[in-house]
Short mmCIF file of N, CA and C in Angstrom, two decimals:
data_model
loop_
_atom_site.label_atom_id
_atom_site.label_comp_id
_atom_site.label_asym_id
_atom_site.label_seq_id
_atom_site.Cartn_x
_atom_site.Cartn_y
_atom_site.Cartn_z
N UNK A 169 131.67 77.22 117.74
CA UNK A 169 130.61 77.51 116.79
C UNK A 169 130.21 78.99 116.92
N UNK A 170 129.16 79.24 115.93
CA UNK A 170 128.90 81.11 116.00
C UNK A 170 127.71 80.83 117.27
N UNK A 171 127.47 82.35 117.97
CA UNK A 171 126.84 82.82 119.05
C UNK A 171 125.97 83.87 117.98
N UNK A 172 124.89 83.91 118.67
CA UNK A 172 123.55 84.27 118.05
C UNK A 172 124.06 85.56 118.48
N UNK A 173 123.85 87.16 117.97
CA UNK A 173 124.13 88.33 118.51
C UNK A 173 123.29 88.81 118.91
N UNK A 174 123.13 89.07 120.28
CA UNK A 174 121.86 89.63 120.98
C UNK A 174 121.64 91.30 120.44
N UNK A 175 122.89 92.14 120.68
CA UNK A 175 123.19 93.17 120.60
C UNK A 175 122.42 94.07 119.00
N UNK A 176 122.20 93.27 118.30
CA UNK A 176 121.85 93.89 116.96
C UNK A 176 120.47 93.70 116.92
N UNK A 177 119.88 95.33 116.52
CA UNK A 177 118.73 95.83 116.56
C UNK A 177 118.48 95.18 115.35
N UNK A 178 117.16 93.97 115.12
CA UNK A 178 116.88 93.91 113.98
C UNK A 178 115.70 95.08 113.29
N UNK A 179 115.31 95.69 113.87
CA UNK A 179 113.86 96.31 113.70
C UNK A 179 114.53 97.86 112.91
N UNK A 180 116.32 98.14 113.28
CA UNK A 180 116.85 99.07 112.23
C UNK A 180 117.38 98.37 111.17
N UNK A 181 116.90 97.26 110.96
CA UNK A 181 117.68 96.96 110.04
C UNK A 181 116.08 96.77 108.42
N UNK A 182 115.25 96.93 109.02
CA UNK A 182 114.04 96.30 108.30
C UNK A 182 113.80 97.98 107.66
N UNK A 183 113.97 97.59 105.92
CA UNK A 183 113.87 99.17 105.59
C UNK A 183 112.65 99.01 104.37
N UNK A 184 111.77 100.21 104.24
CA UNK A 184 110.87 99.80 103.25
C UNK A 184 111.10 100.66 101.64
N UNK A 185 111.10 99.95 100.92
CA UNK A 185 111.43 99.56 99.27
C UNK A 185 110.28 99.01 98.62
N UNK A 186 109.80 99.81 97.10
CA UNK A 186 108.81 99.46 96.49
C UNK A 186 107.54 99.18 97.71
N UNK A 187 107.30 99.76 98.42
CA UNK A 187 106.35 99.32 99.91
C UNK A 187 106.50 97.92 100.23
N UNK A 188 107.81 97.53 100.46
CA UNK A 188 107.39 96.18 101.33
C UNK A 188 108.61 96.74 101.98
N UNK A 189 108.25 96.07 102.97
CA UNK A 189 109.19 95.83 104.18
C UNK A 189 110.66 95.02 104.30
N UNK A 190 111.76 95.13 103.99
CA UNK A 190 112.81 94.52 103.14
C UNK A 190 114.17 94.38 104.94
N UNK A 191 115.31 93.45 104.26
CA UNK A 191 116.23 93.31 104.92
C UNK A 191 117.46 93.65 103.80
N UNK A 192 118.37 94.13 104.22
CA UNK A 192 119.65 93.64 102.91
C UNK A 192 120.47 93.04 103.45
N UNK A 193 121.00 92.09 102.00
CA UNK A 193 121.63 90.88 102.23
C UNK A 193 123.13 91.38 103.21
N UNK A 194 123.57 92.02 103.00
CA UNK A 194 124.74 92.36 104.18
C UNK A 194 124.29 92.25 105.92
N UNK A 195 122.85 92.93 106.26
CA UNK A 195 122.50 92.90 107.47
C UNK A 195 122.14 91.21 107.60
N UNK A 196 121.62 90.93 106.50
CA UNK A 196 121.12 89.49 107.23
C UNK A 196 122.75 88.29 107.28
N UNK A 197 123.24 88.57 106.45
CA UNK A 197 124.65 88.21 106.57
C UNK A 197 125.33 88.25 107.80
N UNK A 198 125.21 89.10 108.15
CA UNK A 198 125.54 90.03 109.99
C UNK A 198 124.96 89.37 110.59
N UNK A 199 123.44 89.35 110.55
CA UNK A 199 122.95 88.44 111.86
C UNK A 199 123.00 86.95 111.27
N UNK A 200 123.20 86.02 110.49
CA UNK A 200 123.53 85.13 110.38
C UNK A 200 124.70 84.71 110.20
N UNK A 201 125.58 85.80 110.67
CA UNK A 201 126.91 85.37 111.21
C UNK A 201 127.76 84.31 109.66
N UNK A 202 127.79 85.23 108.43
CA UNK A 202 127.94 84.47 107.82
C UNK A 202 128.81 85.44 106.24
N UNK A 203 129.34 85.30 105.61
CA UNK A 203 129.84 86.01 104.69
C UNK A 203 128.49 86.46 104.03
N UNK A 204 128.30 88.00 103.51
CA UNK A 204 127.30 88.16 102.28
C UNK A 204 127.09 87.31 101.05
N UNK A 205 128.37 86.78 100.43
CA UNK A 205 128.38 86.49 99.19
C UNK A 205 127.78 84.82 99.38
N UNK A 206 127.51 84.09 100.51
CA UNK A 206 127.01 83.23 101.10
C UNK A 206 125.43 83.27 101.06
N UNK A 207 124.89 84.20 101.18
CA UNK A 207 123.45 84.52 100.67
C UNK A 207 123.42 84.73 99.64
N UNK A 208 123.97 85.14 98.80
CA UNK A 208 123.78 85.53 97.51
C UNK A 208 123.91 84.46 96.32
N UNK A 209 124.70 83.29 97.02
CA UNK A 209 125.09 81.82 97.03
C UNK A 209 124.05 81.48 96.63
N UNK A 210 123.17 80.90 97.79
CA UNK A 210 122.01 80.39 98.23
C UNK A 210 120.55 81.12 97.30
N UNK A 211 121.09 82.09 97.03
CA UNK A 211 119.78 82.71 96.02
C UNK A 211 120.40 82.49 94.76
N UNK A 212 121.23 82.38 94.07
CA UNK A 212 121.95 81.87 93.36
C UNK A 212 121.68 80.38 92.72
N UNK A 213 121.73 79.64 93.59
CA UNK A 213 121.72 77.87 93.76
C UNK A 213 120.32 77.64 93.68
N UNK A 214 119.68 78.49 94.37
CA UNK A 214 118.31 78.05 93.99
C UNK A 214 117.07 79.23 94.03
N UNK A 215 117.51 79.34 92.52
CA UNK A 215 116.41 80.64 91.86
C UNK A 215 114.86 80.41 92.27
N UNK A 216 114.20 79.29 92.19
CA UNK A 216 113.02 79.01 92.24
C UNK A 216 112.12 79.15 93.43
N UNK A 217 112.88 79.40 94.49
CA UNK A 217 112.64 79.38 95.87
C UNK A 217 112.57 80.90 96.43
N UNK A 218 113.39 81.95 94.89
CA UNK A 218 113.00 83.32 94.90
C UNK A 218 112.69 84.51 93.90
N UNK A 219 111.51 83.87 94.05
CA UNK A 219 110.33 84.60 93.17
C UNK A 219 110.85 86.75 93.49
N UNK A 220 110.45 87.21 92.51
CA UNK A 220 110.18 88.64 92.82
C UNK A 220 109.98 88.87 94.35
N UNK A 221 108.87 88.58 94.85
CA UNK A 221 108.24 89.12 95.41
C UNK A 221 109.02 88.68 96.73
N UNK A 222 109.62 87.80 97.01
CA UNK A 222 110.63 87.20 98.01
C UNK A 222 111.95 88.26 98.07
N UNK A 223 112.36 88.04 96.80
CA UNK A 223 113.99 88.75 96.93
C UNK A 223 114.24 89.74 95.61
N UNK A 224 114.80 90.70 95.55
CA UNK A 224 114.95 91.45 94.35
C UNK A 224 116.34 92.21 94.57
N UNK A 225 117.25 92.57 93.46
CA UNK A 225 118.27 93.71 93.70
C UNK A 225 117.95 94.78 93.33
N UNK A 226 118.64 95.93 94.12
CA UNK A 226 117.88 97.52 94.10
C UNK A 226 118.71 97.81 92.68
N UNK A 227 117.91 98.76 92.60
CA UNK A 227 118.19 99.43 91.05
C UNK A 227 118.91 100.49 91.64
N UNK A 228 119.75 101.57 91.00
CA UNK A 228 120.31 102.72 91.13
C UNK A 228 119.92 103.81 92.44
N UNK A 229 118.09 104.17 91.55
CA UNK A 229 117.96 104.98 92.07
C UNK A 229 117.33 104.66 93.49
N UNK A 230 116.80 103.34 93.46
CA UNK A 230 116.60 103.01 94.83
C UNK A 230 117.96 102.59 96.38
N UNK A 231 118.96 102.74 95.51
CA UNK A 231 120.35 102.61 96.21
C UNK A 231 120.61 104.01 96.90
N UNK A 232 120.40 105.00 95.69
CA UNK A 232 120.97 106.61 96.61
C UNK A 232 119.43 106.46 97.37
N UNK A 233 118.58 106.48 96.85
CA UNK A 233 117.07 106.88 97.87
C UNK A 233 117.80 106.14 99.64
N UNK A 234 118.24 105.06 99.49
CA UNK A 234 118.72 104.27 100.79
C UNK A 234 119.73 104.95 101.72
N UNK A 235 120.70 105.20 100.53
CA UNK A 235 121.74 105.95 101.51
C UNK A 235 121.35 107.35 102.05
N UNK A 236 120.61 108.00 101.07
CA UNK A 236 120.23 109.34 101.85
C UNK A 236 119.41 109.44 102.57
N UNK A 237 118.37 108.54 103.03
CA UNK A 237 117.49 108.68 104.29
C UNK A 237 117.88 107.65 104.96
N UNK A 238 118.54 106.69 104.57
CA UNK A 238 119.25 105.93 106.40
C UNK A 238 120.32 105.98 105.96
N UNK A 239 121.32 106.85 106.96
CA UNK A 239 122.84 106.63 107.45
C UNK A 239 123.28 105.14 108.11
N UNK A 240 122.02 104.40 108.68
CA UNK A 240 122.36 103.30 108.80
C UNK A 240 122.74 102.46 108.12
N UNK A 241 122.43 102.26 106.83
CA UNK A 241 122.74 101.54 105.55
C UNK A 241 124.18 101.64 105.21
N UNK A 242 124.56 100.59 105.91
CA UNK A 242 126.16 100.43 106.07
C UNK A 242 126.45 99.52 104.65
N UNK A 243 126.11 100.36 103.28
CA UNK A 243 126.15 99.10 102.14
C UNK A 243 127.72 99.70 101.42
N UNK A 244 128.91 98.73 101.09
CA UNK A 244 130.14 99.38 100.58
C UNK A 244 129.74 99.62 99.14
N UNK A 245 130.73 100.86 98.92
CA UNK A 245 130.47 101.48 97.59
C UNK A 245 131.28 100.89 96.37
N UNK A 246 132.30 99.80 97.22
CA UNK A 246 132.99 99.50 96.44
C UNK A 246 132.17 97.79 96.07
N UNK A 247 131.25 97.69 95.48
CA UNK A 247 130.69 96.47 95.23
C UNK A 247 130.31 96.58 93.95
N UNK A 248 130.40 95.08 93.69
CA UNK A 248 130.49 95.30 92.07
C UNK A 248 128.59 95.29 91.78
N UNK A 249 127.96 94.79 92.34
CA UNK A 249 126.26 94.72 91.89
C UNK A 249 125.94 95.35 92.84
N UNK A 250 124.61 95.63 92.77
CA UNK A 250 123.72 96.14 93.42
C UNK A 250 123.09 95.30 94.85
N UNK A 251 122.86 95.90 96.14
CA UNK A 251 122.43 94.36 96.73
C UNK A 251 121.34 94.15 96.94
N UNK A 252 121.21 93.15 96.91
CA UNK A 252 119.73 92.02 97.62
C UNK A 252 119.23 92.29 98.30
N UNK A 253 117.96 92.38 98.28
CA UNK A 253 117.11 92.58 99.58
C UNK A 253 116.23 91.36 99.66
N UNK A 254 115.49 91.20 100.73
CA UNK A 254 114.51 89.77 100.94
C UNK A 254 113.74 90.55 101.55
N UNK A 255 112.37 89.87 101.28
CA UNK A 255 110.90 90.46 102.15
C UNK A 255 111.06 89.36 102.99
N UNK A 256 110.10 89.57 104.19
CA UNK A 256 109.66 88.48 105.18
C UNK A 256 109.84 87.00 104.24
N UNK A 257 108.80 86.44 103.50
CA UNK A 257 108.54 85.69 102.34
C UNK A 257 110.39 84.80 102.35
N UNK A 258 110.80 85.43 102.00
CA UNK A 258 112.52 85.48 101.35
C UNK A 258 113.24 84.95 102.93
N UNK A 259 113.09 85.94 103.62
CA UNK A 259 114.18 85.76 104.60
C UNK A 259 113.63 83.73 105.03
N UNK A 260 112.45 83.71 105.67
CA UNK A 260 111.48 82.40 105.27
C UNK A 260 112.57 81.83 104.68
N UNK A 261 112.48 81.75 103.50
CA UNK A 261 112.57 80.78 102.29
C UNK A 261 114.27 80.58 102.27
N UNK A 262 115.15 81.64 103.09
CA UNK A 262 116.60 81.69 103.33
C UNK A 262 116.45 80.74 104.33
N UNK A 263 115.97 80.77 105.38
CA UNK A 263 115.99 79.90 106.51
C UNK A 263 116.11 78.27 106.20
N UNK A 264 115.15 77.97 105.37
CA UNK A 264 115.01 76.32 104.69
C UNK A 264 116.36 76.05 104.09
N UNK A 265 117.11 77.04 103.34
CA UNK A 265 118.51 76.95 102.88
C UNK A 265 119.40 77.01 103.89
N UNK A 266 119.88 77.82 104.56
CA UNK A 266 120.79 77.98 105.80
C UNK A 266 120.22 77.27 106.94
N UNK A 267 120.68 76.04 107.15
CA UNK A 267 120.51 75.24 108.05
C UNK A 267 121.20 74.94 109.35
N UNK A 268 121.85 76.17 109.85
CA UNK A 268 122.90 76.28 111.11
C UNK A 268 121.71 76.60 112.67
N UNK A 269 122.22 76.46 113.40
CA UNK A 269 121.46 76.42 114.48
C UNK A 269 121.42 78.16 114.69
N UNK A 270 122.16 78.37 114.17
CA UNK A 270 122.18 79.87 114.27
C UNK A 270 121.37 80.84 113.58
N UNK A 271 121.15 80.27 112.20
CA UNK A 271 120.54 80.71 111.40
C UNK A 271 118.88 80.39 111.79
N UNK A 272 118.56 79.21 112.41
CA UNK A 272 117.16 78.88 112.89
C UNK A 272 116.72 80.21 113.67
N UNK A 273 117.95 80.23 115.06
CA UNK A 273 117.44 81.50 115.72
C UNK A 273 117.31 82.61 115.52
N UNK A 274 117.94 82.84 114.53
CA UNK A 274 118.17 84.16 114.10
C UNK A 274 117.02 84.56 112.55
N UNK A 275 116.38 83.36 112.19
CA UNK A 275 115.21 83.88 111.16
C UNK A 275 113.88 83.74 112.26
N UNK A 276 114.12 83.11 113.62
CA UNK A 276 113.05 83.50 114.73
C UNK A 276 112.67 84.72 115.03
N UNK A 277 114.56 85.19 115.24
CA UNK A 277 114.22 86.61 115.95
C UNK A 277 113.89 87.20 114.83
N UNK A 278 114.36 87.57 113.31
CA UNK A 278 113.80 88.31 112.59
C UNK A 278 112.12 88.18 112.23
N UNK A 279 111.54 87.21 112.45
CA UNK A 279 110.19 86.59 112.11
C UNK A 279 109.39 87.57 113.22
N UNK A 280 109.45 87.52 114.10
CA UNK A 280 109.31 88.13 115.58
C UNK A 280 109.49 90.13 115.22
N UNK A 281 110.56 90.26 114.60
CA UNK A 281 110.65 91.83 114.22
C UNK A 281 109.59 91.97 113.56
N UNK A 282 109.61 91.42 112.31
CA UNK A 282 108.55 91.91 111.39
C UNK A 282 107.17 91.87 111.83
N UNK A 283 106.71 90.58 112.77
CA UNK A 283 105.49 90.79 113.52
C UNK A 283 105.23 91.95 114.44
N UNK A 284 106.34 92.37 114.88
CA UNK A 284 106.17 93.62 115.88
C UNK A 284 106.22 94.50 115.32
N UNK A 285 106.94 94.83 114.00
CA UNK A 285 106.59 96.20 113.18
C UNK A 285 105.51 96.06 112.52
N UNK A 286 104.91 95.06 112.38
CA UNK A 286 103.69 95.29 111.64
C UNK A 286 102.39 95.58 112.83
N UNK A 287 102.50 95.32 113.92
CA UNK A 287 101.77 95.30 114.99
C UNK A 287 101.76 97.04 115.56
N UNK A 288 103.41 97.49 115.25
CA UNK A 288 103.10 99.19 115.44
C UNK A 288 103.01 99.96 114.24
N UNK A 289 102.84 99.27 113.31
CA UNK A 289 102.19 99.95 111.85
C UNK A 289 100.69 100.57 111.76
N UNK A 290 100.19 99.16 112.22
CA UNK A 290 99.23 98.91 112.28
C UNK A 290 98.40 99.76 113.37
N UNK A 291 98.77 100.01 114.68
CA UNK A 291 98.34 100.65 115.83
C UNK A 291 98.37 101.92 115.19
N UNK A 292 99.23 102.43 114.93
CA UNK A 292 99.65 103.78 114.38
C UNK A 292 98.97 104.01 113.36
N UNK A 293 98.49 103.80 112.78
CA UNK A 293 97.49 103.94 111.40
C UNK A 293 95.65 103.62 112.32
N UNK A 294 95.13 102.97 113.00
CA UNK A 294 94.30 103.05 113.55
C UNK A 294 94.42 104.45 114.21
N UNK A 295 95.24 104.77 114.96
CA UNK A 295 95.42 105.87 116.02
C UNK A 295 95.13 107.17 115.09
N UNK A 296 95.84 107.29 113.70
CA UNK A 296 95.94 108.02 112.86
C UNK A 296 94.75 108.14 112.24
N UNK A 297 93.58 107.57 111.45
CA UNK A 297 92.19 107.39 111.92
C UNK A 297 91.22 107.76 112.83
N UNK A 298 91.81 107.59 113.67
CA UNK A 298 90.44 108.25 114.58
C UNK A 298 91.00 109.85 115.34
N UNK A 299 92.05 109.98 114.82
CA UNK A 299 92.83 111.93 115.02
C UNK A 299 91.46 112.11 113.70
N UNK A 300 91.97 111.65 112.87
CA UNK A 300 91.45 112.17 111.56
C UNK A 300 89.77 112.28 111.70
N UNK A 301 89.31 111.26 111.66
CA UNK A 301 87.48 111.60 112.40
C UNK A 301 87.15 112.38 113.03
N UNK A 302 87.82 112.50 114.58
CA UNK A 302 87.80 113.50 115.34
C UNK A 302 88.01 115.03 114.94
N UNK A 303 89.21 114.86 114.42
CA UNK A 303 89.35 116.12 113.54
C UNK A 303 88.19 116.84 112.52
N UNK A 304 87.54 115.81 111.70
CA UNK A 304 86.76 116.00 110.82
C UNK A 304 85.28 116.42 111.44
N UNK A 305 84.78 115.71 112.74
CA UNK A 305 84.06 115.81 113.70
C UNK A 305 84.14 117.38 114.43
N UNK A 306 85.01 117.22 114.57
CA UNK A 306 85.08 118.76 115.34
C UNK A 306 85.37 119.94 114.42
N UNK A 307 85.47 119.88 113.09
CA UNK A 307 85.71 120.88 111.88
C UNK A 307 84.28 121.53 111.64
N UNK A 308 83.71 119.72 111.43
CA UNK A 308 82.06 120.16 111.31
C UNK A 308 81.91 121.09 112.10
N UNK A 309 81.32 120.83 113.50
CA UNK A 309 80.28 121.20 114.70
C UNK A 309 81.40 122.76 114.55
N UNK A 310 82.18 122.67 114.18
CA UNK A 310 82.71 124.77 114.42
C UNK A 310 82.03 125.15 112.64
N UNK A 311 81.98 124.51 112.29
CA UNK A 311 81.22 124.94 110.99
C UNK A 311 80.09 125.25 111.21
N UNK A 312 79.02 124.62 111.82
CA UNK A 312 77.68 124.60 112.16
C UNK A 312 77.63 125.75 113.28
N UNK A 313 78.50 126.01 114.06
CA UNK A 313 78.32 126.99 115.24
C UNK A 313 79.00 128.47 114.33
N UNK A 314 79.62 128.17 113.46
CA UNK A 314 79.82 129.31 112.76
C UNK A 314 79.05 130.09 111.74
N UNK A 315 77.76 129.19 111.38
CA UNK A 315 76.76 129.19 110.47
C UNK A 315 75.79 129.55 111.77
N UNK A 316 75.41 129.02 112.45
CA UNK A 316 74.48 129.77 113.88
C UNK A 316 74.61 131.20 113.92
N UNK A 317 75.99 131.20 114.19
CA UNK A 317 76.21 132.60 114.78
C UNK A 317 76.02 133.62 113.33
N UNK A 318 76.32 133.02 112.42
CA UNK A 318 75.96 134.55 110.79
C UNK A 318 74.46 134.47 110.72
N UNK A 319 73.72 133.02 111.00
CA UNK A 319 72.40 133.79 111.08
C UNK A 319 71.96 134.58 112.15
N UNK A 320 72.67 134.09 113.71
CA UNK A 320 71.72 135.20 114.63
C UNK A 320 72.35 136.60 114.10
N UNK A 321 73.62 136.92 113.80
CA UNK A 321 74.17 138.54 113.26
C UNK A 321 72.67 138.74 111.94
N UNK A 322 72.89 137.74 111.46
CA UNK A 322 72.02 138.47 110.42
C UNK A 322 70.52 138.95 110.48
N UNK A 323 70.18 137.93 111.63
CA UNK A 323 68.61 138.29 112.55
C UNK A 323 68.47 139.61 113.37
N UNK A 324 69.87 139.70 114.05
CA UNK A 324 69.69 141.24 114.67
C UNK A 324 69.85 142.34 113.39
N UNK A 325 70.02 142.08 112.19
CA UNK A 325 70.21 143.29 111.75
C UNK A 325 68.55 143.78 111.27
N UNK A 326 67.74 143.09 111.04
CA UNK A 326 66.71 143.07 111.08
C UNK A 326 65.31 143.51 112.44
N UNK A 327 64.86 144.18 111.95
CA UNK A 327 64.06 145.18 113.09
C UNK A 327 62.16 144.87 112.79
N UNK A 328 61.72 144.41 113.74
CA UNK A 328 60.47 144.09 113.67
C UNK A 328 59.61 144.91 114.75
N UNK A 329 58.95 145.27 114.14
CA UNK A 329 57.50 145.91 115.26
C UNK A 329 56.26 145.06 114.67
N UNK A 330 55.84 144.65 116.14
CA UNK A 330 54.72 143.72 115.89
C UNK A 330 53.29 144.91 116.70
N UNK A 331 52.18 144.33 116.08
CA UNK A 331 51.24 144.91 116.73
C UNK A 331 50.13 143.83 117.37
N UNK A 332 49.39 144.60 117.94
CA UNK A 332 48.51 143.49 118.41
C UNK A 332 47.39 143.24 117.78
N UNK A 333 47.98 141.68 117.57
CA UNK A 333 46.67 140.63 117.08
C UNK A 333 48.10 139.78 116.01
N UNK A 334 49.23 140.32 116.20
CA UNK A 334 50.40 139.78 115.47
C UNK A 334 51.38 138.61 116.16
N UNK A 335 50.41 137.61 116.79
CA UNK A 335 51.57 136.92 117.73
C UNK A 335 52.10 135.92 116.73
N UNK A 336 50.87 135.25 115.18
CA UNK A 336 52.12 134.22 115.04
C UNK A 336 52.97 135.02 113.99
N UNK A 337 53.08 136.52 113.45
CA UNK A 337 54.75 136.82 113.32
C UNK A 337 55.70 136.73 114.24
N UNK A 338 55.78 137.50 115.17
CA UNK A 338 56.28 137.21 116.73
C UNK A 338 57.21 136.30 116.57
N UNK A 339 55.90 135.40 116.91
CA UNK A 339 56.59 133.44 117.29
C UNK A 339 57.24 133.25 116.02
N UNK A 340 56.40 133.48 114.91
CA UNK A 340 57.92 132.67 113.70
C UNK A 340 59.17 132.98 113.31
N UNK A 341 58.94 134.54 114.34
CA UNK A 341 60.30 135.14 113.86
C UNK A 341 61.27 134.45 115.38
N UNK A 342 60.75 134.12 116.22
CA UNK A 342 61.51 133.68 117.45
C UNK A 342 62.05 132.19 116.89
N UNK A 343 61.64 131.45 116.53
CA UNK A 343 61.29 129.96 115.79
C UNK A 343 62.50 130.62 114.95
N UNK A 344 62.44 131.34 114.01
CA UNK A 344 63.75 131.51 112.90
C UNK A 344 65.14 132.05 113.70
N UNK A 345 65.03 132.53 114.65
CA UNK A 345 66.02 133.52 115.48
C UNK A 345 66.85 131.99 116.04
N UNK A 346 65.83 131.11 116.44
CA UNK A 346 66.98 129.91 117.60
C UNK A 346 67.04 128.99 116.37
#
């Protein structure tokens, strides 16, 4: 029988399209140890089980967008359609169809990827947030110390002689100075 492949990174294989988080049907083919045109079968046989939002084929320009920012995208040029991709949702809904013991483990381990990329999405965008506050935080307070310092320049350019019986000029000008 097939052996589950430890060796294959699923987390390069998870690429994002229209902003979701996608697989293509060749990689999941790979880790389900199974011909492509076998998924494509199965989405085929039963349309209803893949809605849009589950499974879609790339259009043109989302095909070169693929190949030119991942070299990983091992997709042949010699294919007659465009291929398939599945969101989380999809790969799911592949699993209920492909019923091999292999295929169980192997929509585990992918189930398991997508939780962990969404878990360092997620960290990373918090982290990215509070740079940004901080940042914004500390933009201020050099704004405010930069506004300090043009009024004390602008206080020394100014020259006062006080006389006596003049203390509250004095004091209000000390009061305006800090």
């Amino acid at each position: 029988m097939y052996e589950l492949k430890e060796d294959l990174s699923i987390e390069d294989m998870i690429y994002e399209i229209r902003s979701k988080q996608v697989m293509l049907d060749c990689d999941l083919a790979k880790l389900y140890n199974v011909e492509t045109k076998r998924i494509n079968e199965a989405v085929k046989n039963n349309p209803y089980k893949f809605p849009e939002r589950f499974s879609f084929r790339l259009n043109e320009i989302e095909m070169e967008n693929l190949w030119s920012k991942f070299s990983t995208a091992k997709i042949s040029n010699m294919s007659r359609s465009y291929p398939r991709v599945f969101t989380e949702q999809g790969i799911a809904m592949l699993s209920t169809i492909l019923k091999s013991k292999v295929a169980v483990e192997t929509s585990i381990r992918i189930m398991d990827a997508f939780v962990k990329m969404r878990k360092y999405i997620s960290a990373n965008l918090i982290e990215q947030d509070n740079m940004k506050s901080m940042l914004i935080k500390h933009d201020n307070e050099i704004k405010l110390l930069q506004k300090s310092f043009s009024k004390l320049e602008e206080k020394e350019k100014i020259n006062h002689i006080f006389y006596e019986g003049q203390i509250y000029d004095a004091y209000s000008l000390l009061i305006d100075i800090f």
